[in-house]
Coordinates of C-alpha atoms and ligand atoms in Angstrom, one line a residue:
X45 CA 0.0 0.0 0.0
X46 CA 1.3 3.8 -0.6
X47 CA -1.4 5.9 1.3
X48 CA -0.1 8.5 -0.9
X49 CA -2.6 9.7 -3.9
X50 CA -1.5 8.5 -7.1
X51 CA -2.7 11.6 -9.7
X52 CA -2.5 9.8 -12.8
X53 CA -2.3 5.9 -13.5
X54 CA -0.7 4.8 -16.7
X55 CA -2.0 1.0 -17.8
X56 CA 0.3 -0.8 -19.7
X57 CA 3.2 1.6 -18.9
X58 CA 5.6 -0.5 -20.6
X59 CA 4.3 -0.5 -23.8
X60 CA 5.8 1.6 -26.6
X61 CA 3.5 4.4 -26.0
X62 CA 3.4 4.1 -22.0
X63 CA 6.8 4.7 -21.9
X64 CA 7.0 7.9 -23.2
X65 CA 4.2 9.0 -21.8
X66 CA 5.6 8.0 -18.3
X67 CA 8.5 9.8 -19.3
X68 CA 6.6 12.9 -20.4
X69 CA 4.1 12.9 -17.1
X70 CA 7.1 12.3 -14.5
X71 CA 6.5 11.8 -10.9
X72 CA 2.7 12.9 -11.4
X73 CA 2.3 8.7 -13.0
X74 CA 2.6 5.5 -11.6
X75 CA 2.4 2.7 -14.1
X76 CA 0.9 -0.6 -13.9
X77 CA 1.2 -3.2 -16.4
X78 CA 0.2 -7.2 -16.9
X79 CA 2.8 -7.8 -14.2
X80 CA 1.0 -5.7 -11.2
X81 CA -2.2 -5.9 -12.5
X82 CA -3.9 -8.2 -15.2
X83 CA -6.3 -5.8 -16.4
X84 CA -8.2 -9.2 -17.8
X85 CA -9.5 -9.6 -14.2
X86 CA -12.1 -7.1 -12.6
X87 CA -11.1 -7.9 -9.2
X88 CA -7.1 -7.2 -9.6
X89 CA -8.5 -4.0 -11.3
X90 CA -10.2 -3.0 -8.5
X91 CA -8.1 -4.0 -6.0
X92 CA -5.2 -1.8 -7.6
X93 CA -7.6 1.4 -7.9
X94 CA -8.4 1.0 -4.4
X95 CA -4.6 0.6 -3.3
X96 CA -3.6 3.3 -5.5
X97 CA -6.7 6.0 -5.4
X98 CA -5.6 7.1 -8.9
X99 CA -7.2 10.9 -9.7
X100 CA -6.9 9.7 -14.0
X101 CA -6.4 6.3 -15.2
X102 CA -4.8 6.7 -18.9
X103 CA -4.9 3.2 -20.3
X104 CA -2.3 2.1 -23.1
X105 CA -3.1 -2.0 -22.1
X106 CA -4.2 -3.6 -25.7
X107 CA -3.5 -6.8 -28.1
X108 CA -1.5 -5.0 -30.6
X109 CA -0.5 -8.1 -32.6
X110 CA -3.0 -7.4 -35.4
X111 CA -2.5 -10.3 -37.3
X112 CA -1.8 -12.5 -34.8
X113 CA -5.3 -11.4 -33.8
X114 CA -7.3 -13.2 -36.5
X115 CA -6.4 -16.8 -34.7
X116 CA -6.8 -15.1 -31.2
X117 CA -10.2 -13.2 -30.9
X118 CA -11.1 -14.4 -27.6
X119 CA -7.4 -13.3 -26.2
X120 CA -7.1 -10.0 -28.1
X121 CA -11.2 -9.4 -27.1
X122 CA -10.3 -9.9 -23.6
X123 CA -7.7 -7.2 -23.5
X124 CA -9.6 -4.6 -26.1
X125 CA -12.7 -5.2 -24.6
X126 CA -13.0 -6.9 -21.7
X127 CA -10.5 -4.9 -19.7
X128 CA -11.8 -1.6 -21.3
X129 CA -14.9 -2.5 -19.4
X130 CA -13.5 -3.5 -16.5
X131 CA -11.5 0.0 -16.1
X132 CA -14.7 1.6 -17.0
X133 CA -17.0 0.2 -14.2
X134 CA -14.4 0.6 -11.7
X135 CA -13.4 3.6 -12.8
X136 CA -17.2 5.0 -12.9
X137 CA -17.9 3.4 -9.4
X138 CA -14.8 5.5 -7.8
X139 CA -15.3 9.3 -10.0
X140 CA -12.3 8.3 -11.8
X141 CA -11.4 9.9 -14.9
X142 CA -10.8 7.3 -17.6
X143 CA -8.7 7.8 -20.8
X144 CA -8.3 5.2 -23.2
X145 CA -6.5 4.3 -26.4
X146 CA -8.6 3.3 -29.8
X147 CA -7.1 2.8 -33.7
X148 CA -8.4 4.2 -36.7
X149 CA -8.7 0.1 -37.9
X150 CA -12.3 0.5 -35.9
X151 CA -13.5 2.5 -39.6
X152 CA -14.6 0.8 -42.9
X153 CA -11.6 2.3 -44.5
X154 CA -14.1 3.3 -47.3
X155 CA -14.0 6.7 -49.1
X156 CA -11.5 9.4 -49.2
X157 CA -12.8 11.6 -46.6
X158 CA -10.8 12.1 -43.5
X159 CA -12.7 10.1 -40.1
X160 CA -14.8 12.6 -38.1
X161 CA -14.3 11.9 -34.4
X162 CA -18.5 11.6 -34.0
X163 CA -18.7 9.6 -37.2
X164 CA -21.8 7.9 -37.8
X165 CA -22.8 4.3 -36.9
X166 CA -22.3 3.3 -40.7
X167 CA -18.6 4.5 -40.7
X168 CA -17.9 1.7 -38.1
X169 CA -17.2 -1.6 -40.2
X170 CA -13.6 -2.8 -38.9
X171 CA -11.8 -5.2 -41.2
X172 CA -9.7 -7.4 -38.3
X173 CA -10.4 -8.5 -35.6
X174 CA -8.0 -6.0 -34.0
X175 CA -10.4 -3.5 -35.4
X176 CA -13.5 -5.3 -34.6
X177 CA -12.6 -5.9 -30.7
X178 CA -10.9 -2.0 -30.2
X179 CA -14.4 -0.8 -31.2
X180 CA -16.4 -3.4 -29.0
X181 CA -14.2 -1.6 -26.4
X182 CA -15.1 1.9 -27.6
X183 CA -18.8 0.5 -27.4
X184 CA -18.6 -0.8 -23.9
X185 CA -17.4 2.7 -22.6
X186 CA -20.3 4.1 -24.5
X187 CA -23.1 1.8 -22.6
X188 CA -21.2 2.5 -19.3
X189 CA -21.0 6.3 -19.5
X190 CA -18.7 8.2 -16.6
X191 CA -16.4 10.6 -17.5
X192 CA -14.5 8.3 -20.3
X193 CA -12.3 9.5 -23.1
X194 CA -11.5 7.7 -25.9
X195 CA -8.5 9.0 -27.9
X196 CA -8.1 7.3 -31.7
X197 CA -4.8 7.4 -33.2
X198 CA -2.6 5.6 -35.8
X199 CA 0.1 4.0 -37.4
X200 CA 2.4 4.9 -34.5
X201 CA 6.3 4.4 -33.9
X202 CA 8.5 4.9 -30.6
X203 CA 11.4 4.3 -28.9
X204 CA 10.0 1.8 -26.7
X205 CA 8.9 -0.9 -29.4
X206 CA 8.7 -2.8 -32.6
X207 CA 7.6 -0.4 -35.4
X208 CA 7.5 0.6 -38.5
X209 CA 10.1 3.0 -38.8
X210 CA 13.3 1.1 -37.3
X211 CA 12.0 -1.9 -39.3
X212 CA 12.6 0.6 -42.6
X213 CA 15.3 1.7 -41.0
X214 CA 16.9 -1.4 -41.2
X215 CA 15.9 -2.9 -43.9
X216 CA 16.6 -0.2 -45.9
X217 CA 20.6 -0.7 -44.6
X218 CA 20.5 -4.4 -46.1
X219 CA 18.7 -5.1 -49.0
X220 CA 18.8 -2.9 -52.5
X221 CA 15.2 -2.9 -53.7
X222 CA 11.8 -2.2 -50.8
X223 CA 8.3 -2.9 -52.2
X224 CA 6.3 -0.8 -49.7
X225 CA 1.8 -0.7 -50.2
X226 CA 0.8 2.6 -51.7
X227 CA -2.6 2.4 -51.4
X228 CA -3.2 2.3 -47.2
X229 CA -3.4 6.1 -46.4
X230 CA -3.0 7.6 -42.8
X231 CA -0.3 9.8 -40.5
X232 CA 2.7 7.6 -39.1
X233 CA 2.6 9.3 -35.5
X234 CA 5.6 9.2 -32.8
X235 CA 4.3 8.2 -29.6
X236 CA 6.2 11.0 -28.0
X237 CA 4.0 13.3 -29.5
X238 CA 0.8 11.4 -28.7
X239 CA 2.1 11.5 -25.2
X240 CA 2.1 15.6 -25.0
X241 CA -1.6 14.9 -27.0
X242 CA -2.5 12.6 -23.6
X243 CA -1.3 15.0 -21.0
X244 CA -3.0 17.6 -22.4
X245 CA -6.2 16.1 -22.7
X246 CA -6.0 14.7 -19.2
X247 CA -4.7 18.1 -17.4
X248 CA -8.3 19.4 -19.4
X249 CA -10.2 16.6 -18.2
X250 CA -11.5 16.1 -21.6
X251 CA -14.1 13.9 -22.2
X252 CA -15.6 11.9 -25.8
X253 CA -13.9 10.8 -28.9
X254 CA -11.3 12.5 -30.0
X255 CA -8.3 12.0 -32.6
X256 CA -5.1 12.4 -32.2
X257 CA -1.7 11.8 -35.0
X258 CA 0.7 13.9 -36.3
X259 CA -0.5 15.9 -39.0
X260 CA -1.4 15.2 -43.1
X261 CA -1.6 12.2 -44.5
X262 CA 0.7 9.6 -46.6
X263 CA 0.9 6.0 -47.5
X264 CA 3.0 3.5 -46.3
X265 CA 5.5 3.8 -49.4
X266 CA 5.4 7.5 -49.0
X267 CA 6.6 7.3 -45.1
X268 CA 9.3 4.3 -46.2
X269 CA 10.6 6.7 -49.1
X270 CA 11.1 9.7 -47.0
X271 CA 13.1 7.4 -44.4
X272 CA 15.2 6.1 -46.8
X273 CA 16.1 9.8 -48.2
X274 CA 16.5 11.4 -44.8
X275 CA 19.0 8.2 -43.9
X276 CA 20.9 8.4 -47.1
X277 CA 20.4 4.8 -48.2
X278 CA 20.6 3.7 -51.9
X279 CA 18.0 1.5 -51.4
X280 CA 14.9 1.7 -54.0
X281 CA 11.4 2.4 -52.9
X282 CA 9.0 0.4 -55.3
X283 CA 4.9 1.2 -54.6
X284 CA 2.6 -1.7 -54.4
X285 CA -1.1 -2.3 -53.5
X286 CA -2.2 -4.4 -50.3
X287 CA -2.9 -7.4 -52.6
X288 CA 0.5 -7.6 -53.7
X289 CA 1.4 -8.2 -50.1
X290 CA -1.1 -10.2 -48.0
X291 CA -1.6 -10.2 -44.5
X292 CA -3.7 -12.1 -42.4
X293 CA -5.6 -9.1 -41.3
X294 CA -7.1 -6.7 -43.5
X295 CA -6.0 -3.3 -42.9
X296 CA -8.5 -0.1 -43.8
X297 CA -7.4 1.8 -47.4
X298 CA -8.3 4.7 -46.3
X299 CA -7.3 5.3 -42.2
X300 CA -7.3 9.6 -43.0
X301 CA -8.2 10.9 -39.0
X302 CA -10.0 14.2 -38.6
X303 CA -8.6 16.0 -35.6
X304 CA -10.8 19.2 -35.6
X305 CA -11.4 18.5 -31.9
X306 CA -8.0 18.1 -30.6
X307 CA -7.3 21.4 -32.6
X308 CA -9.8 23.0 -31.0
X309 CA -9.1 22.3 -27.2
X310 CA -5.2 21.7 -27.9
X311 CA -4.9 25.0 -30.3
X312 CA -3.3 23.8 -32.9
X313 CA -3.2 19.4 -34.2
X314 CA 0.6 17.7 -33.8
X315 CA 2.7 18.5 -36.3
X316 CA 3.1 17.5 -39.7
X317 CA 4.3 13.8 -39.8
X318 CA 7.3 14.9 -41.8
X319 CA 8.8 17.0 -38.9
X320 CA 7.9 14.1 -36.5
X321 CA 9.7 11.5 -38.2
X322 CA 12.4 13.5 -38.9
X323 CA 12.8 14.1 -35.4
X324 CA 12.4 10.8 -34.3
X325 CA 15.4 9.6 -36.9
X326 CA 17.7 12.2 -35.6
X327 CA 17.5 10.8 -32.5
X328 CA 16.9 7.4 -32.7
X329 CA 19.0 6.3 -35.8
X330 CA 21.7 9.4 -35.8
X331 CA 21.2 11.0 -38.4
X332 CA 20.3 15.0 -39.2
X333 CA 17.1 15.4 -41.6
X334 CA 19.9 15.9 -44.5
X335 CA 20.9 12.7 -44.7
X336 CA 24.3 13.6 -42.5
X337 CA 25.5 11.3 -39.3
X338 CA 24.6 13.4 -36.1
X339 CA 27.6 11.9 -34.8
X340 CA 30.8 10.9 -36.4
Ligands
LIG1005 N1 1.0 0.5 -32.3 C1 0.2 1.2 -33.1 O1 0.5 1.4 -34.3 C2 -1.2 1.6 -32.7 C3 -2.0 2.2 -33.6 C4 -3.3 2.7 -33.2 C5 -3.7 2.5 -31.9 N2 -2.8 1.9 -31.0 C6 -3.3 1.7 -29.6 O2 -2.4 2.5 -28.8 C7 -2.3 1.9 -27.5 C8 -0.8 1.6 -27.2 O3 -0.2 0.8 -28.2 P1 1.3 0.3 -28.1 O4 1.7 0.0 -29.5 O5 2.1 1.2 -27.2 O6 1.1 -1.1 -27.3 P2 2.2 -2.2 -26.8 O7 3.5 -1.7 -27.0 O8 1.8 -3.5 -27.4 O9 1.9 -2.2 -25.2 C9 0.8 -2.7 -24.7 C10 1.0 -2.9 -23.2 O10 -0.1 -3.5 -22.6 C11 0.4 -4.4 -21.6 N3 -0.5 -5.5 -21.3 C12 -0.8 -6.6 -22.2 N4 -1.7 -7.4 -21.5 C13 -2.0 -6.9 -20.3 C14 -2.8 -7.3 -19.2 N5 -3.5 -8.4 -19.3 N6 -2.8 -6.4 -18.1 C15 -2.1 -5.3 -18.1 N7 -1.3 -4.9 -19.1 C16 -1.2 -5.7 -20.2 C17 1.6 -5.0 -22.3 O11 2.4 -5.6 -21.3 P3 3.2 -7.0 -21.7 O12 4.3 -6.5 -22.6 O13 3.6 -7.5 -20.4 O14 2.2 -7.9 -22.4 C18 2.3 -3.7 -22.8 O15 3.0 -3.0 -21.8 C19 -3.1 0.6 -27.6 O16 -4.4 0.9 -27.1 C20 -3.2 0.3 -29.1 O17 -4.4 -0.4 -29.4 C21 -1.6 1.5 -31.4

């Protein structure tokens, strides 16, 4: 027991996103993860909540293995929904604030318009089952009501896992030719900066849907060419469509979020991917946005 008043509770704090954001919240976080507390199991959520007497819970807990999802539905709906609901009754029951991760995968992926965050019931048709259980999650929340916050994002990248990005980064060191999909369209965000977008919306108490990336929009083969310019590789980009290169989940064409809200509260959206990323490879792979070693 700590008798002390935690102010914010990050779940899943050692996840690629919970670890910046416990870096960017400081000694106003404690973090719980699997290992404290399986969020899977109503009573170890509300025996943590009652030991810790959190002010905010910001949950980053999910299955993130979306392919791996299609032949695990009951494990990744235990996580994306299950324990949604759990933190959402408990949280309810004790006046906690509640914010919690969601993916632009819940949308159709139809059309070319950018998401709204209050999109109508017909925009929701998830193509995995990653999708599918993150918006049974979303729906859950709904039905319970409480001061809840759900916060879609996308495509993201970090320091503190597997992603995207380094997986460019390093394949675009060995092999000569990279056949990348050109026809998935969304923002690739850093985590870091979804982390200032969390902190903010919690110090506002902020409550509904809302979405959050870094800003514009670019495919997959757009975000790999860029890498491989701004690291200097001679590696060639080659576009190809998502039927070219099959997965076992579907993923939506066309993941474009709206962020009108977060503008509106924050004052402005993140900033454009571009900078992001560019920011991110300076620091994580050592290199300037010219292509030059940072450090040599
Ligand atoms: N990654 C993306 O591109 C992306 C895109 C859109 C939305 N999102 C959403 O953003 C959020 C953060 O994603 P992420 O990529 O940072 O996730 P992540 O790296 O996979 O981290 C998930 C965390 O949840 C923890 N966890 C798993 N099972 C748990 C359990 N039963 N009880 C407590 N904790 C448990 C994991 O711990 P263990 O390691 O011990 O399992 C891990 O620390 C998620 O809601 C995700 O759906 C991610």
């Amino acid at each position: 027991m700590t008798g002390k008043r935690t102010e914010i509770l990050v779940i899943g704090h050692r996840g690629m996103l919970g670890q910046d954001l416990m870096a960017r919240l400081g000694a106003r976080a404690a973090g719980a993860d699997r290992e404290e507390c399986d969020v899977t199991r109503r009573d170890a959520v509300e025996a943590l909540l009652d030991e810790l007497k959190p002010a905010m819970i910001i949950n980053c807990a999910a299955y993130t293995a979306v392919d791996q999802a299609e032949s695990e539905p009951e494990l990744a709906r235990s996580l994306n929904a299950d324990a949604v609901e759990n933190l959402g009754l408990a949280a309810r029951a004790r006046r906690i604030h509640l914010i919690t991760i969601s993916t632009d995968y819940v949308f159709s992926g139809e059309g070319e318009a950018p998401w709204p965050e209050d999109a109508p019931a017909s925009a929701f048709a998830p193509r995995s089952v990653y999708g599918q259980t993150k918006l049974e999650g979303e729906q859950r929340l709904r039905r319970i009501g409480g001061e809840f916050c759900v916060v879609r994002t996308q495509w993201l990248y970090g320091a503190g896992g597997r992603n995207f990005v380094d997986t460019m980064a390093a394949l675009s060191a060995e092999k000569p030719v990279l056949r990348v999909v050109n026809d998935q369209l969304g923002a690739p965000t850093w985590t870091r900066d979804l982390a200032d977008a969390l902190t903010l919306l919690a110090e506002r108490r902020a409550t509904g849907f809302f979405h959050v990336a870094n800003s514009g929009f670019a495919s997959w083969y757009d975000v790999t060419r860029h890498i491989v310019q701004r690291l200097g590789r001679a590696c060639r980009v080659e576009p190809c469509t998502s039927e070219e290169f099959p997965r076992p989940a579907r993923r939506p064409h066309n993941s474009r979020l709206a962020q009108g809200k977060f503008a509106a509260l924050a004052g402005s959206a993140p900033r454009p991917w571009p900078a992001a990323l560019d920011a991110y490879l300076s620091e994580r792979h050592g290199r300037n946005t010219d292509g030059n070693p940072t450090f040599s």
